[in-house]
Short mmCIF file of C-alpha atoms in Angstrom, two decimals:
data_model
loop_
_atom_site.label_atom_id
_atom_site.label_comp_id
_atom_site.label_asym_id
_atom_site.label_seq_id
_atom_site.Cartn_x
_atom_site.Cartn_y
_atom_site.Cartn_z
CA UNK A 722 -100.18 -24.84 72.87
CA UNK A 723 -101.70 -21.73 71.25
CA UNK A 724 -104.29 -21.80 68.79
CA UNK A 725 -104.22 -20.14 65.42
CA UNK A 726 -107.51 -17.82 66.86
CA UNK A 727 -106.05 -17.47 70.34
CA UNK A 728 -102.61 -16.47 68.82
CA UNK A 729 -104.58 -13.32 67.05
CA UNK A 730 -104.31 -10.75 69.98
CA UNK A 731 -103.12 -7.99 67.89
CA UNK A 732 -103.61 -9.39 64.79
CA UNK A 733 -105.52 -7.36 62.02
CA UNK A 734 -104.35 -4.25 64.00
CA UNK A 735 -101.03 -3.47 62.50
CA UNK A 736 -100.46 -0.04 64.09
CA UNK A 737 -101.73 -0.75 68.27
CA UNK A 738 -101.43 1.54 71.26
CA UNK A 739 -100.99 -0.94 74.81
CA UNK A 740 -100.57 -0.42 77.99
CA UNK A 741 -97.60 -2.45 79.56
CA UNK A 742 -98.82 -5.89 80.93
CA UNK A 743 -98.30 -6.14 84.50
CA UNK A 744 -98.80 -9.32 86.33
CA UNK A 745 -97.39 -9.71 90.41
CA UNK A 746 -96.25 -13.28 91.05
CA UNK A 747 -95.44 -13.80 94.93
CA UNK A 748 -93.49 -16.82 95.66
CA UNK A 749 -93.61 -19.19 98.77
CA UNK A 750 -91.97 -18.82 101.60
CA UNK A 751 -88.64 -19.18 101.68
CA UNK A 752 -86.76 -21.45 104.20
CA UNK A 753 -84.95 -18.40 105.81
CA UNK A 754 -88.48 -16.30 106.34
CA UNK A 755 -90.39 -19.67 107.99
CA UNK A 756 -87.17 -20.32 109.92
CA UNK A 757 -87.56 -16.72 111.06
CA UNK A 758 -91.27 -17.56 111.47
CA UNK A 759 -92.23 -14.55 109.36
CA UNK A 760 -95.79 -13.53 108.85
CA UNK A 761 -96.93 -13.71 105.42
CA UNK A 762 -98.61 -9.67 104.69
CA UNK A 763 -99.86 -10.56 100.93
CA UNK A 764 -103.32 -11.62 100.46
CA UNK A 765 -104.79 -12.10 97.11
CA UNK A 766 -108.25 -10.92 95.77
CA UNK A 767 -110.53 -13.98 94.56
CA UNK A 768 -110.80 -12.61 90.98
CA UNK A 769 -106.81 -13.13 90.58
CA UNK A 770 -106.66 -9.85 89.75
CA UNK A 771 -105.35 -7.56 92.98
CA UNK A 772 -103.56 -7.80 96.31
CA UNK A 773 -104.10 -6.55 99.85
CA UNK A 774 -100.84 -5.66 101.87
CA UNK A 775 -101.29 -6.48 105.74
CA UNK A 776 -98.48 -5.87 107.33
CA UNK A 777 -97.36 -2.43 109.23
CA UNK A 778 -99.27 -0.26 107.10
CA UNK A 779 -102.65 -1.89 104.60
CA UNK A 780 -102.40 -1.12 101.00
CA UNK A 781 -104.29 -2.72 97.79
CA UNK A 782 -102.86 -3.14 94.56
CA UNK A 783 -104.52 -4.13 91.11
CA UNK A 784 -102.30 -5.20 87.88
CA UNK A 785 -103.20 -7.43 84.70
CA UNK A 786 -103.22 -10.81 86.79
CA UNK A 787 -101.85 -12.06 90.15
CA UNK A 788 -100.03 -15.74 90.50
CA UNK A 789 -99.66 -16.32 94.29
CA UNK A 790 -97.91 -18.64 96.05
CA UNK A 791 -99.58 -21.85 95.01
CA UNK A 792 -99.33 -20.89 91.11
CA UNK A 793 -97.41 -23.14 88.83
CA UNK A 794 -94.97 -21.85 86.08
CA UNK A 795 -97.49 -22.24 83.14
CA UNK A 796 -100.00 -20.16 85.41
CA UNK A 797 -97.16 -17.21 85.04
CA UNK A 798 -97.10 -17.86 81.57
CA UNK A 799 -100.03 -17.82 80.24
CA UNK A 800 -101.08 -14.78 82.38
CA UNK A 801 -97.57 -12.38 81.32
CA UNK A 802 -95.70 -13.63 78.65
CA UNK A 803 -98.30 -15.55 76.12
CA UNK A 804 -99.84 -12.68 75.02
CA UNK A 805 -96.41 -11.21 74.30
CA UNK A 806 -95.65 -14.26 72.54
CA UNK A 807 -98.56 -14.60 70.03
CA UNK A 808 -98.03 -10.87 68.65
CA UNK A 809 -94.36 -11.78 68.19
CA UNK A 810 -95.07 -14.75 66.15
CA UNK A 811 -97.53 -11.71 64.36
CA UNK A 812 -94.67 -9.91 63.63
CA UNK A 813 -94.34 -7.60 66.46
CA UNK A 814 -91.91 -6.85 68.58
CA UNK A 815 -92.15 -8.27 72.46
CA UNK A 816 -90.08 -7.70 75.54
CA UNK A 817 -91.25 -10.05 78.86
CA UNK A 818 -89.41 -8.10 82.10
CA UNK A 819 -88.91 -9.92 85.27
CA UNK A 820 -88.03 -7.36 88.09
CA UNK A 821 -87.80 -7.46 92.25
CA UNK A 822 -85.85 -7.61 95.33
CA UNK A 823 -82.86 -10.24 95.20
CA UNK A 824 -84.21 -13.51 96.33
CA UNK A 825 -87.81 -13.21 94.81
CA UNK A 826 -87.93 -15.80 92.29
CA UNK A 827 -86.93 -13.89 88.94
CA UNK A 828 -84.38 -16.26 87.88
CA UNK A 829 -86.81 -19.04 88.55
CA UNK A 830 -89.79 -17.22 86.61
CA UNK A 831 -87.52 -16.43 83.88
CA UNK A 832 -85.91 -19.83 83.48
CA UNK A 833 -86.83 -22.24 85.59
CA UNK A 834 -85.71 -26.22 85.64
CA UNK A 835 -85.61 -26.16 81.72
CA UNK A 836 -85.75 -30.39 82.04
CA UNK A 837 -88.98 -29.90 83.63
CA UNK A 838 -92.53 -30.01 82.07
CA UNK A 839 -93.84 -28.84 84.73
CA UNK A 840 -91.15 -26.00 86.59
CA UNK A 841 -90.01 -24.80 83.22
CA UNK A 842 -89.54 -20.70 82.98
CA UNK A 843 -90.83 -18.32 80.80
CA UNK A 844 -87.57 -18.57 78.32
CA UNK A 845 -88.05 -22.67 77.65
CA UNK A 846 -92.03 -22.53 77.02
CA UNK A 847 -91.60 -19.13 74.64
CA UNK A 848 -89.20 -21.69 72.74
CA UNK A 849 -91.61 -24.12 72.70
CA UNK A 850 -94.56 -22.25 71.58
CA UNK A 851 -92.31 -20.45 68.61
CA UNK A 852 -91.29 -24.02 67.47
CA UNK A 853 -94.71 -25.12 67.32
CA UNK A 854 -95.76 -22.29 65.53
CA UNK A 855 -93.71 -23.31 62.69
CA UNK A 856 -94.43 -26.77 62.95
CA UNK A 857 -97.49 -25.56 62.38
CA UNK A 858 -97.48 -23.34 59.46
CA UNK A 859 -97.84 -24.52 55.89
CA UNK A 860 -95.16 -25.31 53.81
CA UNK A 861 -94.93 -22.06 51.75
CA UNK A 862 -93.50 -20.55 54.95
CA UNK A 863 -89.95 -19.99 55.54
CA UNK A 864 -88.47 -19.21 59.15
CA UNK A 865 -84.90 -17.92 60.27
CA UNK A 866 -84.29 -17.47 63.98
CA UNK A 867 -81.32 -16.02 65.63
CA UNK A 868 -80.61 -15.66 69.12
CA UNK A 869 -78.35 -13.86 71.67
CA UNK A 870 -77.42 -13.82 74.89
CA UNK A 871 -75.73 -10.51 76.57
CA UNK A 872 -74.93 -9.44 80.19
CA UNK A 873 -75.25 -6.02 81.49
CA UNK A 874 -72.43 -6.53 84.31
CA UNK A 875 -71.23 -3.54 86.50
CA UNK A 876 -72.77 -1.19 83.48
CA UNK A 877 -70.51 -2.89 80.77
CA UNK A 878 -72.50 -5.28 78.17
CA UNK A 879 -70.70 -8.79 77.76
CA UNK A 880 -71.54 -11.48 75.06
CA UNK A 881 -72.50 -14.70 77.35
CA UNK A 882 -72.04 -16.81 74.30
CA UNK A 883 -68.63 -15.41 73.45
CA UNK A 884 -67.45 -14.47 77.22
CA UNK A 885 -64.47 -13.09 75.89
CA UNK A 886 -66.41 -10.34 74.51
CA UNK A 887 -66.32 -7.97 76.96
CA UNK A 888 -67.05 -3.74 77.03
CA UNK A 889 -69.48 -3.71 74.34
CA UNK A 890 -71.08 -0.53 73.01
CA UNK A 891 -74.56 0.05 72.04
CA UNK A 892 -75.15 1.68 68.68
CA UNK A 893 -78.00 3.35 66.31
CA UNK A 894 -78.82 2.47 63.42
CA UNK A 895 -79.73 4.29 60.37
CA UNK A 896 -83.18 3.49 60.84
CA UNK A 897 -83.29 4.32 64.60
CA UNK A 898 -82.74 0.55 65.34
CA UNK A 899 -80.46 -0.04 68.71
CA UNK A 900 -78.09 -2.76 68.88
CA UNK A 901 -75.01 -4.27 70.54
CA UNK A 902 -71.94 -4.12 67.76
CA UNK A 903 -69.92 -6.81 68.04
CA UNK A 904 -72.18 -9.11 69.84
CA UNK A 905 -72.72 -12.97 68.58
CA UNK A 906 -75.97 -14.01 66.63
CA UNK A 907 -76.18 -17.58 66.53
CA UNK A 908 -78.66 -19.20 64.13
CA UNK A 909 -80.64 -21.89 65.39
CA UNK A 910 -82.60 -24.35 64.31
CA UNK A 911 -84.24 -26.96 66.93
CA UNK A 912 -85.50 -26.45 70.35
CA UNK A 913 -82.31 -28.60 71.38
CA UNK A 914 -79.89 -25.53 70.32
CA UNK A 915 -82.11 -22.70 72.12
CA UNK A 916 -81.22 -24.94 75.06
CA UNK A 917 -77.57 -25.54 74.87
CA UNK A 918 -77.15 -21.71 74.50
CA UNK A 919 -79.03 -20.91 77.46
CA UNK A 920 -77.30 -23.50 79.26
CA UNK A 921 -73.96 -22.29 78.00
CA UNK A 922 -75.23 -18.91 78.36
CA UNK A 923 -76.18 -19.09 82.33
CA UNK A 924 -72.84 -20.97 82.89
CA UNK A 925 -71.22 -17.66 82.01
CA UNK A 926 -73.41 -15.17 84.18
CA UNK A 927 -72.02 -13.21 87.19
CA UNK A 928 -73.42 -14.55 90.24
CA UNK A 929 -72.73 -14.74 93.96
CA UNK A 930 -73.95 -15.76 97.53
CA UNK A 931 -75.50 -13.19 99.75
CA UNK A 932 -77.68 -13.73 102.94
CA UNK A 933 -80.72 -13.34 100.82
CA UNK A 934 -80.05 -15.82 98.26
CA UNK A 935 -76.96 -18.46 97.55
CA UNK A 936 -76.83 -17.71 93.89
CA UNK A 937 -77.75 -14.31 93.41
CA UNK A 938 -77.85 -12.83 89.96
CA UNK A 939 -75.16 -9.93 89.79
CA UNK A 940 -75.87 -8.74 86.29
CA UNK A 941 -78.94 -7.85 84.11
CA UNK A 942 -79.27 -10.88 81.72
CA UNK A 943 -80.92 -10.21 77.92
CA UNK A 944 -81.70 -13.46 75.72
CA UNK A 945 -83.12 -11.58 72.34
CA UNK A 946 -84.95 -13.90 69.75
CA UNK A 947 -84.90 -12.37 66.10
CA UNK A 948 -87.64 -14.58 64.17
CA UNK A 949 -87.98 -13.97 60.86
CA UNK A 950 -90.93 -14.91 58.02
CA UNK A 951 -91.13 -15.41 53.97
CA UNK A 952 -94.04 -16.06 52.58
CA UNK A 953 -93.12 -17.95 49.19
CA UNK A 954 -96.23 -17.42 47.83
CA UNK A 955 -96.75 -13.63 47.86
CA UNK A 956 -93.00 -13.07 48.85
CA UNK A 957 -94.01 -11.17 51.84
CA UNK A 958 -91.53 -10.79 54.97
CA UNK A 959 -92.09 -10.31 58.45
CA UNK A 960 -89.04 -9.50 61.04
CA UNK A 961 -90.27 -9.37 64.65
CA UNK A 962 -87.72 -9.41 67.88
CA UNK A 963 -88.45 -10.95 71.41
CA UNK A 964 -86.48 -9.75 74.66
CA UNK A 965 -86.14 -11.81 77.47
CA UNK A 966 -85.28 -9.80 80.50
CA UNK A 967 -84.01 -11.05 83.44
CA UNK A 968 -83.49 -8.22 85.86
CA UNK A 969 -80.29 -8.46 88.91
CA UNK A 970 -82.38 -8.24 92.15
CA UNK A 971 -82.44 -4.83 93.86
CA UNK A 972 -81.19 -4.51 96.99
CA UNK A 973 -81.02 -3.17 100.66
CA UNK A 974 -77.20 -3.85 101.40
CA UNK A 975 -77.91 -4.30 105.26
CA UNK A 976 -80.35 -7.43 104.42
CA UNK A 977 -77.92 -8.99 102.06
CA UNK A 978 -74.96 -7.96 103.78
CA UNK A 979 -73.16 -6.94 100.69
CA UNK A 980 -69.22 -6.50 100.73
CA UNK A 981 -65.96 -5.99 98.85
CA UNK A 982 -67.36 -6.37 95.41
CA UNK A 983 -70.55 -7.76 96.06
CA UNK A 984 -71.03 -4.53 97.49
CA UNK A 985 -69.67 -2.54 94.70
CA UNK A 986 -71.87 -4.64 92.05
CA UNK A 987 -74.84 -3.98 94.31
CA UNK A 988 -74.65 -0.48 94.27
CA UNK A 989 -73.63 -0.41 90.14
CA UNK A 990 -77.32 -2.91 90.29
CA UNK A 991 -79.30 -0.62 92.49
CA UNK A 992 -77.79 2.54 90.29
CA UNK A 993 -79.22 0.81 87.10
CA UNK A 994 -82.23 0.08 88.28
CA UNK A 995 -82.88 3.73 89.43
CA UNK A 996 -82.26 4.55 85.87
CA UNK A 997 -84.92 2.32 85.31
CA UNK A 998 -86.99 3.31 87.54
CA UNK A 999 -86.34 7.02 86.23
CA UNK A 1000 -87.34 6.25 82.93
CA UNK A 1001 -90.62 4.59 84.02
CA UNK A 1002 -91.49 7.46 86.09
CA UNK A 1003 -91.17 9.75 83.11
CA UNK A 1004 -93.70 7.67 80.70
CA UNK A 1005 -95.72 7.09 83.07
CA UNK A 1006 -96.56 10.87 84.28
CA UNK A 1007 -96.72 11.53 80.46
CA UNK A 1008 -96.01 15.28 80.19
CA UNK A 1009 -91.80 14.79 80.21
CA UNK A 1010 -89.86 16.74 77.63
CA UNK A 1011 -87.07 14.21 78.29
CA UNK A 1012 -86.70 10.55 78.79
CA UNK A 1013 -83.31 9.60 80.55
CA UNK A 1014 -83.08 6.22 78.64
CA UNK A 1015 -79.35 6.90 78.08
CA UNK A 1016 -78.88 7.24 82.18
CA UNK A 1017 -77.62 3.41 82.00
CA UNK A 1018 -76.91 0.76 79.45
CA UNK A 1019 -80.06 -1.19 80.35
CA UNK A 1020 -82.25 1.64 79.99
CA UNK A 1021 -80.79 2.53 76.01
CA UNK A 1022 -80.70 -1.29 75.12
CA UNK A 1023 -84.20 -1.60 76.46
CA UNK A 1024 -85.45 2.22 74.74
CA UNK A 1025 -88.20 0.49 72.40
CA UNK A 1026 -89.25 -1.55 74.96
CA UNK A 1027 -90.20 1.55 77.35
CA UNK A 1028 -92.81 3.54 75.55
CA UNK A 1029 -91.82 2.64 71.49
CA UNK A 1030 -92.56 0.14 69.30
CA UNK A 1031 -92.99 -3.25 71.33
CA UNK A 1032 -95.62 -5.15 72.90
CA UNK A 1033 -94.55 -5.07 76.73
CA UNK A 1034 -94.99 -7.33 79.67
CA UNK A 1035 -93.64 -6.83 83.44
CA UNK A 1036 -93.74 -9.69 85.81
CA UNK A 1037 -92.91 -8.44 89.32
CA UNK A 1038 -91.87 -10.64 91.77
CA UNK A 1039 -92.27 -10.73 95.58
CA UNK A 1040 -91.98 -12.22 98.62
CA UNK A 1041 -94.72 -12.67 100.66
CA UNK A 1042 -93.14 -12.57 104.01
CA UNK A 1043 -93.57 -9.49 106.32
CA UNK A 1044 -89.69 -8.92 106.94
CA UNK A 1045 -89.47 -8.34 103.36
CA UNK A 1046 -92.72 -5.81 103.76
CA UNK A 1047 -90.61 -3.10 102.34
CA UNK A 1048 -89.04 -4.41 99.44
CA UNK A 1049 -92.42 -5.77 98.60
CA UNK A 1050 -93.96 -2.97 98.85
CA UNK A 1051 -91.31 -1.17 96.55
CA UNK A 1052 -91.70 -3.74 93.80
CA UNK A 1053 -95.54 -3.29 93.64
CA UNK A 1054 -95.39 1.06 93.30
CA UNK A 1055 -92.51 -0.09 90.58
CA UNK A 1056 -95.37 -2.33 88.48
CA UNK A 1057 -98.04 0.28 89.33
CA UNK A 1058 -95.93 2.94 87.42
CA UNK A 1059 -95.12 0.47 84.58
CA UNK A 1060 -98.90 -0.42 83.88
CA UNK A 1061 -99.30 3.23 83.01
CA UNK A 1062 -97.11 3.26 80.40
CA UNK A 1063 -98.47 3.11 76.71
CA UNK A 1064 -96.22 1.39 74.18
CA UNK A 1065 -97.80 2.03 69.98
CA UNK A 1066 -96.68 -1.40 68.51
CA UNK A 1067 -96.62 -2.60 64.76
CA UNK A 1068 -96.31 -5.47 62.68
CA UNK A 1069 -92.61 -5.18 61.22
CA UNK A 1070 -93.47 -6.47 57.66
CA UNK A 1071 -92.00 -5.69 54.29
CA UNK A 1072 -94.38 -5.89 51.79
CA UNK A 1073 -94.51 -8.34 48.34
CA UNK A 1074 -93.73 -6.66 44.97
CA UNK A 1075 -97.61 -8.31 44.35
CA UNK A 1076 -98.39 -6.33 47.34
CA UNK A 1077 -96.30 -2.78 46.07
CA UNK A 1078 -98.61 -3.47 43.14
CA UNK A 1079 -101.75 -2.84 44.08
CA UNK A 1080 -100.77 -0.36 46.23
CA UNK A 1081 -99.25 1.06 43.47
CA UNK A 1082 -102.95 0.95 41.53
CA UNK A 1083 -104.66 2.07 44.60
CA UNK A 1084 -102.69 5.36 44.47
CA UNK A 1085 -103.17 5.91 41.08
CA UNK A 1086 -107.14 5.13 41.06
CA UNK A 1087 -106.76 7.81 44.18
CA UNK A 1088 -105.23 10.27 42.10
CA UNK A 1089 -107.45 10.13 38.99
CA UNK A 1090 -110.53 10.64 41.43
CA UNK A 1091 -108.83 13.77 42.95
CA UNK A 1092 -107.75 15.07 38.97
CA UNK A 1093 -111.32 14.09 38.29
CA UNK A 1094 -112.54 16.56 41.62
CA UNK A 1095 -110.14 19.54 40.69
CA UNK A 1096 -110.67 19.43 36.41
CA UNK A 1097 -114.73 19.67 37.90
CA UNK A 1098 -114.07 22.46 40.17
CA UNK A 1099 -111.80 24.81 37.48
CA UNK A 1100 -115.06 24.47 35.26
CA UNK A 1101 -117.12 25.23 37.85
CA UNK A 1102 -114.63 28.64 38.58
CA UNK A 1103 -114.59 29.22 35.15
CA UNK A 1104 -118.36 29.57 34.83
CA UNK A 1105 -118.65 31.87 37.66
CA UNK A 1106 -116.14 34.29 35.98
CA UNK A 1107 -118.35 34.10 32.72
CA UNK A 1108 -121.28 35.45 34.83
#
């Protein structure tokens, strides 16, 4: 539970240049890896901030935090996604990432046993903390939230809360907004409905065994959180949006042994994520003319998120089992990239007429002081030309 002075990350700032957050969470072993009798290649650094690769080849990497194997959800939390959080409830805009090789423990990170105090995702304690938040907050505050739920599924966007909605496109706005048209908002107002529609919402999402993981994730999964603030008072509004990523795993079709059309929606996965990857690549040297955000669906849905106006976090997950050295390794040059990457956030408010108002005087005391200046410099001229 959040303070009101820890919640003020950002706050004060309106206008912020960030780096993306990038925290590394490696998961236990899996049964398959101590069946195999794997040895484990990740060790972390004491200040929970870097790890040491020891398996064919020794590497270090350092990112934002590092949760390894014996870290508990709220550990993952607190470290990625909390910070994200707080500015959103500022009025910023947030997107929390999970990304890494199928099997890894995104789904997990992301969601979690939502019934669970203690093994509850990312998704169920953001809900929590936005609730409180307004539980908190006096009672000339008003709050609307909407929510949606979408599936990026062999590069076509479906509705999970209206399945039936299938093949949707992604539009611009007039202001340079993007957004899915014809995809479901659903207005919410208790903790209890967030979780029905992720419930109903995972029910729908394409999954399927593979020899890495009995229910692997075959789509990109988006839950997007619109909160929006009136102040009754001063009539002030603030309109902030939170994405919830959960990224299909990538994948080395020989490992997972892939076929049919798991093996086609593998390679559409792995062809999306390259797009990602792309994009990343691009912000993060910093001298590209071009960004290919409209290589893949994920990447244009996801545009503010890479490099525009949203305070970004990236939780990359691994194993920590030598036969997976490779993937592993992959996943942690994907966060390195990310951290480089500097997103210039602000607070999405629309000011009070009480507010236009002394703006409105503060413009016009401006521009008698500069009248004042130039009527005081054409006497001046004019003196020097009676000379």
């Amino acid at each position: 539970r959040s303070s009101d002075l820890s919640r003020r990350s950002m706050a004060g700032n309106e206008d912020v240049t960030r780096e993306i957050s990038v925290v590394l969470r490696i998961r236990p072993l899996n049964s398959k890896e101590i069946r195999e009798r794997s040895d484990v290649c990740t060790n972390v650094s004491a200040d929970g901030k870097a790890v040491d690769l020891v398996g064919s080849e020794r590497m270090h990497f350092d990112f934002d935090a590092v949760v390894g194997p014996e870290g508990k959800q709220e550990d993952v939390y607190n470290a990625s996604a909390k910070p994200v959080v707080d500015d959103f409830l500022e009025g910023f805009n947030g997107t929390i990432f999970c990304y890494g090789q199928t099997g890894s423990g995104k789904t997990y990170t992301m969601e979690g046993e939502i019934d669970s105090e203690d093994k509850r995702g990312l998704l169920p304690r953001m809900v929590c903390s936005v609730f409180d938040y307004m539980e908190r907050a006096g009672e000339h505050m008003q709050f609307m939230i909407q929510v949606q739920f979408l599936e990026i599924y062999n590069e076509k966007i479906r509705d999970l809360l209206s399945p039936d909605k299938d093949n949707l496109k992604i539009r611009e706005g007039k202001t340079g907004d993007i957004y899915v048209e014809g995809a479901s908002s659903h207005y919410i107002t208790s903790e209890l409905e967030v979780q029905q529609a992720l419930e109903a919402g995972a029910s729908s999402r394409s999954t399927a065994e593979t020899f890495m993981n009995q229910a692997s994730s075959r789509s990109h999964s988006i839950f997007i959180l619109t909160l929006e603030q009136t102040n009754s008072t001063d009539g002030s509004k603030k309109k902030s949006k939170l994405f919830m990523v959960d990224l299909a795993g990538s994948e080395t079709v020989k490992k997972t042994g892939a076929e049919g059309q798991t093996l086609k929606e593998a390679q559409a996965i792995n062809k999306s994520l390259s797009a990602l990857s792309n994009v990343i690549f691009a912000l993060s040297e910093g001298k590209a003319s071009h960004i290919p955000y409209r290589d893949s669906k994920l990447t244009r849905l996801l545009q503010e998120a890479l490099g525009g106006n949203c305070r970004t976090a990236l939780i990359i997950n691994c194993s920590p089992a030598k036969m997976n050295e490779s993937e592993t390794i992959s996943t942690m040059r994907f966060g390195k990239s990310a951290k480089r990457i500097k997103n210039r956030a602000h607070i999405n408010k629309e000011q009070s007429p009480a507010e236009l108002k002394l703006l409105l005087q503060e413009m016009q005391r401006q521009n008698r002081e500069l009248n004042a200046q130039i009527s005081a410099k054409d006497f001046e001229i004019q003196a020097l030309k009676t000379v």
